[in-house]
Short mmCIF file of C-alpha atoms in Angstrom, two decimals:
data_model
loop_
_atom_site.label_atom_id
_atom_site.label_comp_id
_atom_site.label_asym_id
_atom_site.label_seq_id
_atom_site.Cartn_x
_atom_site.Cartn_y
_atom_site.Cartn_z
CA UNK A 1 28.45 -16.81 -34.99
CA UNK A 2 31.08 -16.75 -32.27
CA UNK A 3 33.34 -13.70 -32.28
CA UNK A 4 36.90 -13.63 -31.01
CA UNK A 5 36.63 -10.92 -28.37
CA UNK A 6 40.40 -10.35 -28.37
CA UNK A 7 40.11 -8.89 -31.86
CA UNK A 8 37.63 -6.13 -30.95
CA UNK A 9 39.31 -2.81 -31.75
CA UNK A 10 37.60 -1.18 -28.79
CA UNK A 11 39.19 -3.78 -26.51
CA UNK A 12 35.85 -4.21 -24.72
CA UNK A 13 35.87 -7.26 -22.51
CA UNK A 14 32.71 -9.17 -23.29
CA UNK A 15 33.55 -11.54 -20.46
CA UNK A 16 33.63 -8.54 -18.14
CA UNK A 17 30.33 -7.30 -19.48
CA UNK A 18 28.78 -10.71 -18.90
CA UNK A 19 30.14 -10.78 -15.36
CA UNK A 20 28.27 -7.69 -14.25
CA UNK A 21 25.33 -7.90 -16.66
CA UNK A 22 22.86 -9.40 -14.12
CA UNK A 23 23.32 -6.26 -12.04
CA UNK A 24 23.20 -3.56 -14.67
CA UNK A 25 20.17 -5.24 -16.22
CA UNK A 26 18.22 -4.20 -13.15
CA UNK A 27 18.18 -0.54 -14.23
CA UNK A 28 14.77 -1.08 -15.81
CA UNK A 29 13.20 2.19 -14.70
CA UNK A 30 15.04 4.16 -17.39
CA UNK A 31 14.51 4.32 -21.13
CA UNK A 32 15.65 1.39 -23.24
CA UNK A 33 18.03 2.41 -25.97
CA UNK A 34 21.05 0.84 -27.73
CA UNK A 35 24.20 2.52 -26.52
CA UNK A 36 26.88 3.39 -29.06
CA UNK A 37 30.46 2.69 -28.18
CA UNK A 38 32.72 5.65 -28.69
CA UNK A 39 36.03 3.92 -28.27
CA UNK A 40 37.36 3.02 -31.70
CA UNK A 41 35.62 1.74 -34.79
CA UNK A 42 33.59 -1.40 -34.40
CA UNK A 43 32.40 -2.67 -37.73
CA UNK A 44 30.76 -5.67 -39.35
CA UNK A 45 30.08 -8.75 -37.29
CA UNK A 46 32.19 -7.56 -34.37
CA UNK A 47 30.13 -4.38 -34.09
CA UNK A 48 26.88 -6.34 -34.11
CA UNK A 49 28.16 -8.67 -31.41
CA UNK A 50 29.23 -5.88 -29.08
CA UNK A 51 26.04 -3.93 -29.73
CA UNK A 52 23.94 -6.89 -28.58
CA UNK A 53 25.84 -6.92 -25.32
CA UNK A 54 25.76 -3.16 -25.11
CA UNK A 55 21.98 -2.99 -25.53
CA UNK A 56 21.65 -4.84 -22.23
CA UNK A 57 23.19 -1.93 -20.35
CA UNK A 58 19.89 -0.41 -19.26
CA UNK A 59 21.30 1.87 -16.60
CA UNK A 60 21.83 5.52 -15.76
CA UNK A 61 24.00 7.70 -17.98
CA UNK A 62 26.62 7.76 -15.24
CA UNK A 63 26.61 3.98 -14.98
CA UNK A 64 26.88 3.58 -18.74
CA UNK A 65 29.77 6.05 -18.91
CA UNK A 66 31.52 4.21 -16.10
CA UNK A 67 30.88 0.78 -17.63
CA UNK A 68 32.11 1.72 -21.10
CA UNK A 69 35.14 3.61 -19.85
CA UNK A 70 36.05 0.75 -17.59
CA UNK A 71 35.52 -2.06 -20.08
CA UNK A 72 37.49 -0.19 -22.75
CA UNK A 73 40.54 -0.11 -20.48
CA UNK A 74 40.43 -3.76 -19.48
CA UNK A 75 42.28 -6.70 -20.85
CA UNK A 76 39.94 -9.41 -22.14
CA UNK A 77 41.33 -11.71 -19.47
CA UNK A 78 40.43 -9.45 -16.54
CA UNK A 79 38.84 -11.70 -13.88
CA UNK A 80 35.09 -11.47 -13.43
CA UNK A 81 35.37 -10.72 -9.72
CA UNK A 82 37.64 -7.74 -10.23
CA UNK A 83 35.21 -6.19 -12.69
CA UNK A 84 32.27 -6.90 -10.38
CA UNK A 85 34.17 -5.38 -7.46
CA UNK A 86 34.80 -2.10 -9.27
CA UNK A 87 31.19 -1.86 -10.44
CA UNK A 88 29.84 -2.61 -6.96
CA UNK A 89 32.10 -0.01 -5.39
CA UNK A 90 30.27 2.78 -7.20
CA UNK A 91 26.80 1.21 -7.37
CA UNK A 92 26.67 -1.00 -4.29
CA UNK A 93 23.18 0.25 -3.37
CA UNK A 94 21.85 -1.39 -6.55
CA UNK A 95 23.36 -4.83 -6.07
CA UNK A 96 21.23 -7.47 -4.42
CA UNK A 97 22.28 -7.73 -0.76
CA UNK A 98 24.49 -10.68 0.07
CA UNK A 99 23.42 -13.28 2.62
CA UNK A 100 25.86 -11.70 5.06
CA UNK A 101 24.31 -8.25 4.56
CA UNK A 102 20.79 -9.63 5.07
CA UNK A 103 21.86 -11.46 8.24
CA UNK A 104 23.53 -8.30 9.53
CA UNK A 105 20.38 -6.23 8.95
CA UNK A 106 18.18 -8.78 10.72
CA UNK A 107 20.54 -9.17 13.69
CA UNK A 108 21.66 -5.63 14.46
CA UNK A 109 19.55 -3.47 12.15
CA UNK A 110 16.51 -1.27 12.75
CA UNK A 111 13.07 -2.75 12.10
CA UNK A 112 10.41 -0.17 11.25
CA UNK A 113 6.97 -0.28 9.64
CA UNK A 114 4.63 2.10 7.86
CA UNK A 115 1.22 3.11 9.17
CA UNK A 116 -0.92 0.64 7.24
CA UNK A 117 1.12 -2.34 8.44
CA UNK A 118 -0.18 -1.43 11.91
CA UNK A 119 -3.72 -0.49 10.86
CA UNK A 120 -4.11 -3.67 8.82
CA UNK A 121 -3.77 -5.67 12.04
CA UNK A 122 -7.38 -4.66 12.74
CA UNK A 123 -8.45 -5.99 9.33
CA UNK A 124 -6.92 -9.48 9.57
CA UNK A 125 -8.28 -12.65 11.06
CA UNK A 126 -6.81 -13.56 14.43
CA UNK A 127 -4.39 -16.19 13.06
CA UNK A 128 -2.88 -13.80 10.52
CA UNK A 129 -2.67 -11.00 13.08
CA UNK A 130 -0.91 -13.17 15.66
CA UNK A 131 1.54 -14.59 13.11
CA UNK A 132 2.62 -11.12 11.96
CA UNK A 133 2.88 -9.61 15.45
CA UNK A 134 4.98 -12.55 16.67
CA UNK A 135 7.33 -12.19 13.69
CA UNK A 136 7.79 -8.49 14.44
CA UNK A 137 8.42 -9.23 18.11
CA UNK A 138 11.11 -11.84 17.31
CA UNK A 139 13.22 -9.44 15.26
CA UNK A 140 16.67 -9.47 16.87
CA UNK A 141 17.71 -5.87 16.24
CA UNK A 142 16.15 -2.58 17.30
CA UNK A 143 12.41 -2.08 16.82
CA UNK A 144 11.63 1.57 16.12
CA UNK A 145 8.60 3.53 14.89
CA UNK A 146 8.85 6.85 13.08
CA UNK A 147 6.92 9.80 14.48
CA UNK A 148 5.01 10.06 11.20
CA UNK A 149 3.85 6.42 11.32
CA UNK A 150 2.79 6.76 14.97
CA UNK A 151 0.88 9.99 14.27
CA UNK A 152 -1.01 8.50 11.31
CA UNK A 153 -1.76 5.33 13.28
CA UNK A 154 -3.46 7.18 16.14
CA UNK A 155 -5.23 9.50 13.70
CA UNK A 156 -6.82 6.58 11.82
CA UNK A 157 -7.05 3.76 14.38
CA UNK A 158 -10.63 4.40 15.55
CA UNK A 159 -11.88 4.92 12.01
CA UNK A 160 -10.43 1.57 10.89
CA UNK A 161 -11.93 -0.25 13.88
CA UNK A 162 -15.39 1.19 13.21
CA UNK A 163 -15.07 0.37 9.52
CA UNK A 164 -14.09 -3.23 10.30
CA UNK A 165 -17.05 -3.66 12.66
CA UNK A 166 -19.34 -2.21 10.01
CA UNK A 167 -18.28 -4.97 7.61
CA UNK A 168 -20.50 -7.41 9.53
CA UNK A 169 -23.58 -5.25 8.93
CA UNK A 170 -22.70 -4.89 5.26
CA UNK A 171 -22.34 -8.67 4.96
CA UNK A 172 -25.72 -9.19 6.63
CA UNK A 173 -27.29 -6.63 4.28
CA UNK A 174 -26.00 -8.56 1.27
CA UNK A 175 -27.51 -11.79 2.64
CA UNK A 176 -30.84 -10.04 3.21
CA UNK A 177 -30.84 -8.78 -0.37
CA UNK A 178 -30.12 -12.30 -1.61
CA UNK A 179 -33.03 -13.59 0.44
CA UNK A 180 -35.33 -11.01 -1.14
CA UNK A 181 -34.13 -11.92 -4.63
CA UNK A 182 -34.78 -15.59 -3.88
CA UNK A 183 -38.39 -14.93 -2.92
CA UNK A 184 -38.97 -13.05 -6.17
CA UNK A 185 -37.33 -15.78 -8.27
CA UNK A 186 -39.27 -18.58 -6.57
CA UNK A 187 -42.56 -16.73 -7.04
CA UNK A 188 -41.88 -16.32 -10.76
CA UNK A 189 -40.96 -20.00 -11.15
CA UNK A 190 -44.09 -21.12 -9.32
CA UNK A 191 -46.19 -18.92 -11.59
CA UNK A 192 -44.71 -20.57 -14.68
CA UNK A 193 -47.04 -23.52 -15.37
CA UNK A 194 -44.65 -25.10 -17.89
CA UNK A 195 -41.88 -25.56 -15.31
CA UNK A 196 -42.39 -28.50 -12.89
CA UNK A 197 -43.36 -27.21 -9.44
CA UNK A 198 -40.60 -29.18 -7.73
CA UNK A 199 -37.96 -27.02 -9.48
CA UNK A 200 -39.01 -23.96 -7.50
CA UNK A 201 -39.35 -25.94 -4.26
CA UNK A 202 -35.95 -27.63 -4.55
CA UNK A 203 -34.26 -24.35 -5.46
CA UNK A 204 -35.85 -22.61 -2.49
CA UNK A 205 -34.82 -25.37 -0.07
CA UNK A 206 -31.18 -25.45 -1.23
CA UNK A 207 -30.67 -21.68 -1.32
CA UNK A 208 -32.48 -21.01 1.97
CA UNK A 209 -30.31 -23.63 3.65
CA UNK A 210 -27.17 -21.93 2.32
CA UNK A 211 -28.46 -18.50 3.38
CA UNK A 212 -29.19 -19.79 6.88
CA UNK A 213 -25.68 -21.27 7.16
CA UNK A 214 -24.11 -18.01 5.98
CA UNK A 215 -26.16 -15.95 8.45
CA UNK A 216 -25.13 -18.23 11.29
CA UNK A 217 -21.44 -17.96 10.39
CA UNK A 218 -21.62 -14.16 10.09
CA UNK A 219 -23.34 -13.96 13.48
CA UNK A 220 -20.71 -16.20 15.09
CA UNK A 221 -17.87 -14.18 13.56
CA UNK A 222 -19.42 -10.93 14.79
CA UNK A 223 -19.81 -12.26 18.33
CA UNK A 224 -16.20 -13.46 18.46
CA UNK A 225 -14.76 -10.29 16.87
CA UNK A 226 -12.88 -8.31 19.55
CA UNK A 227 -14.42 -5.06 20.82
CA UNK A 228 -11.27 -3.07 20.12
CA UNK A 229 -12.81 0.26 21.18
CA UNK A 230 -13.40 -1.18 24.66
CA UNK A 231 -10.33 -3.38 25.11
CA UNK A 232 -7.54 -3.40 22.56
CA UNK A 233 -4.89 -6.16 22.83
CA UNK A 234 -3.34 -4.99 19.54
CA UNK A 235 -2.66 -1.51 20.92
CA UNK A 236 -1.22 -3.06 24.10
CA UNK A 237 1.18 -5.27 22.12
CA UNK A 238 2.29 -2.42 19.87
CA UNK A 239 2.83 -0.14 22.88
CA UNK A 240 5.08 -2.76 24.46
CA UNK A 241 6.91 -3.47 21.20
CA UNK A 242 7.74 0.19 20.54
CA UNK A 243 8.11 1.26 24.17
CA UNK A 244 10.61 4.18 24.28
CA UNK A 245 11.24 3.57 20.58
CA UNK A 246 9.18 6.22 18.77
CA UNK A 247 11.07 8.87 16.82
CA UNK A 248 10.87 12.63 17.30
CA UNK A 249 8.87 14.94 15.07
CA UNK A 250 10.63 17.47 12.85
CA UNK A 251 11.69 20.65 14.60
CA UNK A 252 9.17 23.44 14.11
CA UNK A 253 11.70 25.74 12.47
CA UNK A 254 12.52 23.14 9.79
CA UNK A 255 8.96 22.00 9.01
CA UNK A 256 8.28 24.68 6.39
CA UNK A 257 11.50 23.86 4.55
CA UNK A 258 10.79 20.11 4.62
CA UNK A 259 7.24 20.69 3.33
CA UNK A 260 8.69 22.73 0.45
CA UNK A 261 11.10 19.88 -0.33
CA UNK A 262 8.19 17.43 -0.30
CA UNK A 263 6.17 19.60 -2.69
CA UNK A 264 9.12 19.93 -5.07
CA UNK A 265 9.67 16.16 -5.05
CA UNK A 266 5.99 15.58 -5.69
CA UNK A 267 6.01 17.94 -8.71
CA UNK A 268 9.07 16.17 -10.12
CA UNK A 269 7.68 12.69 -9.34
CA UNK A 270 10.54 11.81 -7.00
CA UNK A 271 9.60 8.82 -4.81
CA UNK A 272 8.14 8.12 -2.37
CA UNK A 273 4.62 9.54 -2.10
CA UNK A 274 4.20 11.54 -5.30
CA UNK A 275 1.04 9.53 -6.12
CA UNK A 276 -0.68 10.66 -2.88
CA UNK A 277 -2.33 13.63 -4.59
CA UNK A 278 -5.81 13.04 -3.22
CA UNK A 279 -5.00 13.67 0.43
CA UNK A 280 -5.72 16.95 2.19
CA UNK A 281 -3.66 19.37 4.32
CA UNK A 282 -0.04 18.19 4.47
CA UNK A 283 -1.01 14.50 4.18
CA UNK A 284 0.18 14.17 0.57
CA UNK A 285 3.65 14.53 2.09
CA UNK A 286 3.19 11.78 4.68
CA UNK A 287 5.20 9.16 2.79
CA UNK A 288 8.13 11.54 2.34
CA UNK A 289 8.05 12.58 6.01
CA UNK A 290 8.10 8.91 7.04
CA UNK A 291 10.92 8.14 4.59
CA UNK A 292 13.05 11.09 5.70
CA UNK A 293 12.64 10.23 9.39
CA UNK A 294 13.65 6.62 8.72
CA UNK A 295 16.86 7.37 6.82
CA UNK A 296 17.85 10.13 9.27
CA UNK A 297 17.43 7.65 12.14
CA UNK A 298 19.54 5.09 10.25
CA UNK A 299 22.24 7.74 9.83
CA UNK A 300 22.16 8.66 13.52
CA UNK A 301 22.34 5.02 14.62
CA UNK A 302 24.75 3.92 11.86
CA UNK A 303 22.71 0.75 11.38
CA UNK A 304 21.03 -0.88 8.36
CA UNK A 305 17.23 -0.71 8.13
CA UNK A 306 14.51 -3.29 7.56
CA UNK A 307 11.40 -1.41 6.40
CA UNK A 308 8.07 -3.27 6.21
CA UNK A 309 5.47 -1.53 4.08
CA UNK A 310 1.99 -2.31 2.83
CA UNK A 311 2.47 0.02 -0.15
CA UNK A 312 1.88 -1.37 -3.64
CA UNK A 313 2.08 1.82 -5.70
CA UNK A 314 4.74 2.74 -8.25
CA UNK A 315 6.09 5.58 -6.11
CA UNK A 316 7.55 2.84 -3.89
CA UNK A 317 8.01 -0.13 -6.22
CA UNK A 318 9.59 -0.49 -9.64
CA UNK A 319 7.22 -2.14 -12.11
CA UNK A 320 8.04 -3.47 -15.56
CA UNK A 321 5.25 -4.76 -17.83
CA UNK A 322 2.96 -4.91 -14.80
CA UNK A 323 5.40 -6.98 -12.73
CA UNK A 324 6.94 -5.65 -9.52
CA UNK A 325 10.71 -6.11 -9.74
CA UNK A 326 11.81 -4.52 -6.45
CA UNK A 327 11.97 -1.23 -4.54
CA UNK A 328 12.43 1.94 -6.55
CA UNK A 329 16.19 2.31 -7.20
CA UNK A 330 15.98 6.00 -6.29
CA UNK A 331 15.00 5.02 -2.75
CA UNK A 332 17.86 2.55 -2.37
CA UNK A 333 20.33 5.13 -3.67
CA UNK A 334 19.01 7.97 -1.48
CA UNK A 335 19.04 5.83 1.65
CA UNK A 336 22.66 4.85 1.04
CA UNK A 337 23.78 8.37 0.14
CA UNK A 338 22.16 10.05 3.15
CA UNK A 339 22.56 7.42 5.86
CA UNK A 340 25.53 5.46 4.54
CA UNK A 341 23.50 2.32 5.33
CA UNK A 342 21.75 -0.35 3.31
CA UNK A 343 17.96 -0.51 3.51
CA UNK A 344 15.94 -3.69 2.94
CA UNK A 345 12.32 -2.98 1.95
CA UNK A 346 9.73 -5.75 2.29
CA UNK A 347 6.05 -5.83 1.47
CA UNK A 348 4.21 -7.18 4.51
CA UNK A 349 3.63 -10.72 3.25
CA UNK A 350 7.25 -11.05 2.06
CA UNK A 351 8.48 -9.95 5.50
CA UNK A 352 6.28 -12.56 7.19
CA UNK A 353 7.43 -15.28 4.81
CA UNK A 354 11.11 -14.41 5.29
CA UNK A 355 10.72 -14.11 9.07
CA UNK A 356 9.07 -17.52 9.41
CA UNK A 357 11.84 -19.09 7.34
CA UNK A 358 14.56 -17.41 9.44
CA UNK A 359 12.91 -18.51 12.68
CA UNK A 360 12.51 -22.04 11.24
CA UNK A 361 8.73 -22.02 11.50
CA UNK A 362 6.23 -23.36 8.94
CA UNK A 363 5.26 -20.76 6.36
CA UNK A 364 1.66 -19.71 7.02
CA UNK A 365 0.27 -19.62 3.47
CA UNK A 366 -3.21 -18.64 4.67
CA UNK A 367 -1.84 -15.60 6.48
CA UNK A 368 0.32 -14.60 3.53
CA UNK A 369 -2.63 -14.79 1.14
CA UNK A 370 -4.83 -12.74 3.47
CA UNK A 371 -2.18 -10.04 3.88
CA UNK A 372 -1.76 -9.86 0.12
CA UNK A 373 -5.54 -9.65 -0.42
CA UNK A 374 -6.01 -6.86 2.14
CA UNK A 375 -3.11 -4.84 0.72
CA UNK A 376 -4.38 -5.23 -2.84
CA UNK A 377 -7.93 -4.27 -1.84
CA UNK A 378 -6.74 -1.14 -0.04
CA UNK A 379 -4.38 0.00 -2.79
CA UNK A 380 -7.06 -0.44 -5.43
CA UNK A 381 -9.51 1.57 -3.34
CA UNK A 382 -6.97 4.34 -2.77
CA UNK A 383 -6.38 4.64 -6.49
CA UNK A 384 -10.12 4.65 -7.27
CA UNK A 385 -11.27 7.44 -4.96
CA UNK A 386 -9.92 10.97 -4.59
CA UNK A 387 -11.29 13.55 -2.15
CA UNK A 388 -11.12 16.81 -4.09
CA UNK A 389 -12.66 19.29 -1.67
CA UNK A 390 -14.29 19.64 1.74
CA UNK A 391 -16.30 22.86 2.00
CA UNK A 392 -17.57 23.90 5.44
CA UNK A 393 -20.83 25.81 5.98
CA UNK A 394 -21.07 25.52 9.79
CA UNK A 395 -18.20 25.02 12.19
CA UNK A 396 -18.75 24.75 15.94
CA UNK A 397 -18.14 22.27 18.74
CA UNK A 398 -21.83 21.27 18.76
CA UNK A 399 -22.47 21.35 15.01
CA UNK A 400 -20.38 20.80 11.87
CA UNK A 401 -21.86 20.92 8.38
CA UNK A 402 -20.60 21.11 4.84
CA UNK A 403 -20.00 19.11 1.68
CA UNK A 404 -17.45 16.64 0.32
CA UNK A 405 -16.63 16.53 -3.38
CA UNK A 406 -15.18 13.20 -4.50
CA UNK A 407 -13.79 12.00 -7.81
CA UNK A 408 -14.34 8.33 -8.62
CA UNK A 409 -11.68 7.36 -11.14
CA UNK A 410 -12.81 3.82 -12.00
CA UNK A 411 -16.04 1.84 -11.55
CA UNK A 412 -16.44 0.16 -8.15
CA UNK A 413 -19.25 -1.54 -6.23
CA UNK A 414 -18.86 0.82 -3.27
CA UNK A 415 -16.49 3.37 -1.85
CA UNK A 416 -15.83 5.33 1.33
CA UNK A 417 -14.82 8.95 1.75
CA UNK A 418 -13.59 10.52 5.00
CA UNK A 419 -14.10 14.08 6.22
CA UNK A 420 -12.83 16.11 9.17
CA UNK A 421 -14.70 17.91 11.95
CA UNK A 422 -13.15 21.27 12.74
CA UNK A 423 -13.21 22.28 15.50
CA UNK A 424 -13.46 18.94 17.25
CA UNK A 425 -16.94 18.12 18.49
CA UNK A 426 -17.81 18.19 22.18
CA UNK A 427 -18.51 14.46 22.03
CA UNK A 428 -19.07 11.75 19.42
CA UNK A 429 -21.67 13.32 17.11
CA UNK A 430 -24.81 12.14 15.38
CA UNK A 431 -24.14 12.24 11.64
CA UNK A 432 -26.44 12.42 8.64
CA UNK A 433 -25.45 12.70 4.97
CA UNK A 434 -27.07 12.75 1.56
CA UNK A 435 -25.85 12.64 -2.01
CA UNK A 436 -26.68 15.89 -3.83
CA UNK A 437 -24.75 15.39 -7.08
CA UNK A 438 -23.61 12.30 -9.00
CA UNK A 439 -23.12 11.00 -12.57
CA UNK A 440 -26.36 10.66 -14.56
CA UNK A 441 -26.00 6.88 -14.85
CA UNK A 442 -25.91 6.32 -11.08
CA UNK A 443 -27.79 3.07 -10.26
CA UNK A 444 -29.95 2.39 -7.23
CA UNK A 445 -27.80 2.79 -4.13
CA UNK A 446 -27.73 3.39 -0.40
CA UNK A 447 -25.63 5.61 1.83
CA UNK A 448 -24.29 4.72 5.28
CA UNK A 449 -22.49 7.08 7.64
CA UNK A 450 -20.33 6.49 10.68
CA UNK A 451 -18.09 8.21 13.18
CA UNK A 452 -16.32 6.89 16.23
CA UNK A 453 -14.37 10.06 17.05
CA UNK A 454 -14.94 13.76 17.66
CA UNK A 455 -12.66 14.82 14.79
CA UNK A 456 -13.55 12.82 11.65
CA UNK A 457 -16.25 10.76 9.95
CA UNK A 458 -16.93 8.33 7.09
CA UNK A 459 -19.53 8.33 4.33
CA UNK A 460 -20.10 5.03 2.49
CA UNK A 461 -21.98 4.68 -0.80
CA UNK A 462 -22.96 1.15 -1.85
CA UNK A 463 -24.49 0.04 -5.14
CA UNK A 464 -27.88 -1.58 -4.61
CA UNK A 465 -28.07 -3.53 -7.87
CA UNK A 466 -26.37 -6.95 -8.24
CA UNK A 467 -23.61 -7.04 -10.83
CA UNK A 468 -23.65 -3.25 -11.33
CA UNK A 469 -20.92 -0.77 -10.39
CA UNK A 470 -20.95 2.89 -9.46
CA UNK A 471 -20.00 5.01 -12.50
CA UNK A 472 -16.88 7.13 -12.85
CA UNK A 473 -17.34 10.84 -12.18
CA UNK A 474 -17.87 13.49 -9.53
CA UNK A 475 -19.93 12.86 -6.37
CA UNK A 476 -20.95 15.54 -3.86
CA UNK A 477 -22.17 14.62 -0.37
CA UNK A 478 -23.76 17.04 2.10
CA UNK A 479 -23.22 16.20 5.77
CA UNK A 480 -24.29 17.47 9.17
CA UNK A 481 -22.81 16.39 12.50
CA UNK A 482 -24.53 17.42 15.75
CA UNK A 483 -23.95 16.52 19.39
CA UNK A 484 -26.63 18.20 21.50
CA UNK A 485 -26.70 14.97 23.51
CA UNK A 486 -24.20 12.14 23.96
CA UNK A 487 -24.74 9.47 21.29
CA UNK A 488 -23.89 5.99 22.55
CA UNK A 489 -23.99 4.31 19.18
CA UNK A 490 -20.89 5.13 17.13
CA UNK A 491 -22.78 4.80 13.87
CA UNK A 492 -25.86 6.56 12.60
CA UNK A 493 -28.59 4.42 11.05
CA UNK A 494 -28.37 3.66 7.37
CA UNK A 495 -30.49 5.72 5.04
CA UNK A 496 -32.93 3.76 2.88
CA UNK A 497 -32.05 2.78 -0.66
CA UNK A 498 -32.86 5.37 -3.28
#
């Protein structure tokens, strides 16, 4: 039933409410509740009509108070644009940026990225890597890297390179296991006198042909994969891109205060970074340090920011019913309040897509899908595994030993945990590790270890049974790193399956 809005005793302009409703509807991170109007008695059908509109105001208490106060004072004929203007004046950080604002950010703004956007370059195929680097290079404004992102990049670069190279060996291991399973299956079929003998022969021919093709492709890919530890074109391009454009670290006298702020935000679940509870030392605060350095730089430069991030977690992105709806509103508000500037936050694949469109280039769907797949894989792994403790039993430059206690929070086929060598080793060490405690239902598995630096190492555990996952629970690994002699190979040999 249509209601004559001019007869509403509260004099609420429904036209005005409709004008700004697309914006206030975006306050989805707060609790849904029907707001009650306090401006005069609204009864019967008129009350029901206004309440339906009012229930859409899913916004902060301050926004609701403003909206209701404002609408109550308006004439029903107040133009939409005037109402929208007043709302945007107080909540401009929450409105979608206009085309002009986006163009301004891309032409004179500051482009910055988080650590994993850089590290993921070592995980992509060459075409994806080149497409993303070229899009970053073509950005018209300032290209700038926070001190936090640069520090984390150099801390993790070697580890990511070694891990990527190890993927070829893991792929070959899977093919070898398939080959062994084939031999067993063929032998069983041949021993079954009821089954025609050609069934086993045909199966063996087809599968062995596929295995041979796969082995050849893996070998070719390994040979063509760049030796980044020897010659690194990615590092060269990044060094040129961010030449004289890396931010300063926090002053020493303010670091303790900033760390206390980060801890308080984490306790109160204030984004970003409050989900990084599994990291050691001050690394749970890394996201906040990066965020603070970015918005302080925007304030100093008085320029808008384009932030590219590989993050998928809810301490960066607002999610409703499992769907990502945009950056966390708290981040948009804080950036505007501290820097006075608008910030545009893109996930990596969305940045690439938007950049290619702006530069009038074909959208590289293959690259976009690969970026999305790598980001999803990494975020799922981060959520699954938490390092709870590293206990040290020996600590010297020629020998480090201790144990890592890990919590696996959901079943996975394999996972990796990283530890630190303190003090740093005299050279790249020889590393051995063994699993000393695990859930009772642990299936057959194998453990690989690797280190390409003098300050950290990786332990990988891989399920050895097809179709089976490692069970949830606590895992404890003992490790020993020694360097009596220089070890040329960056990875220790795999231990046999148990």
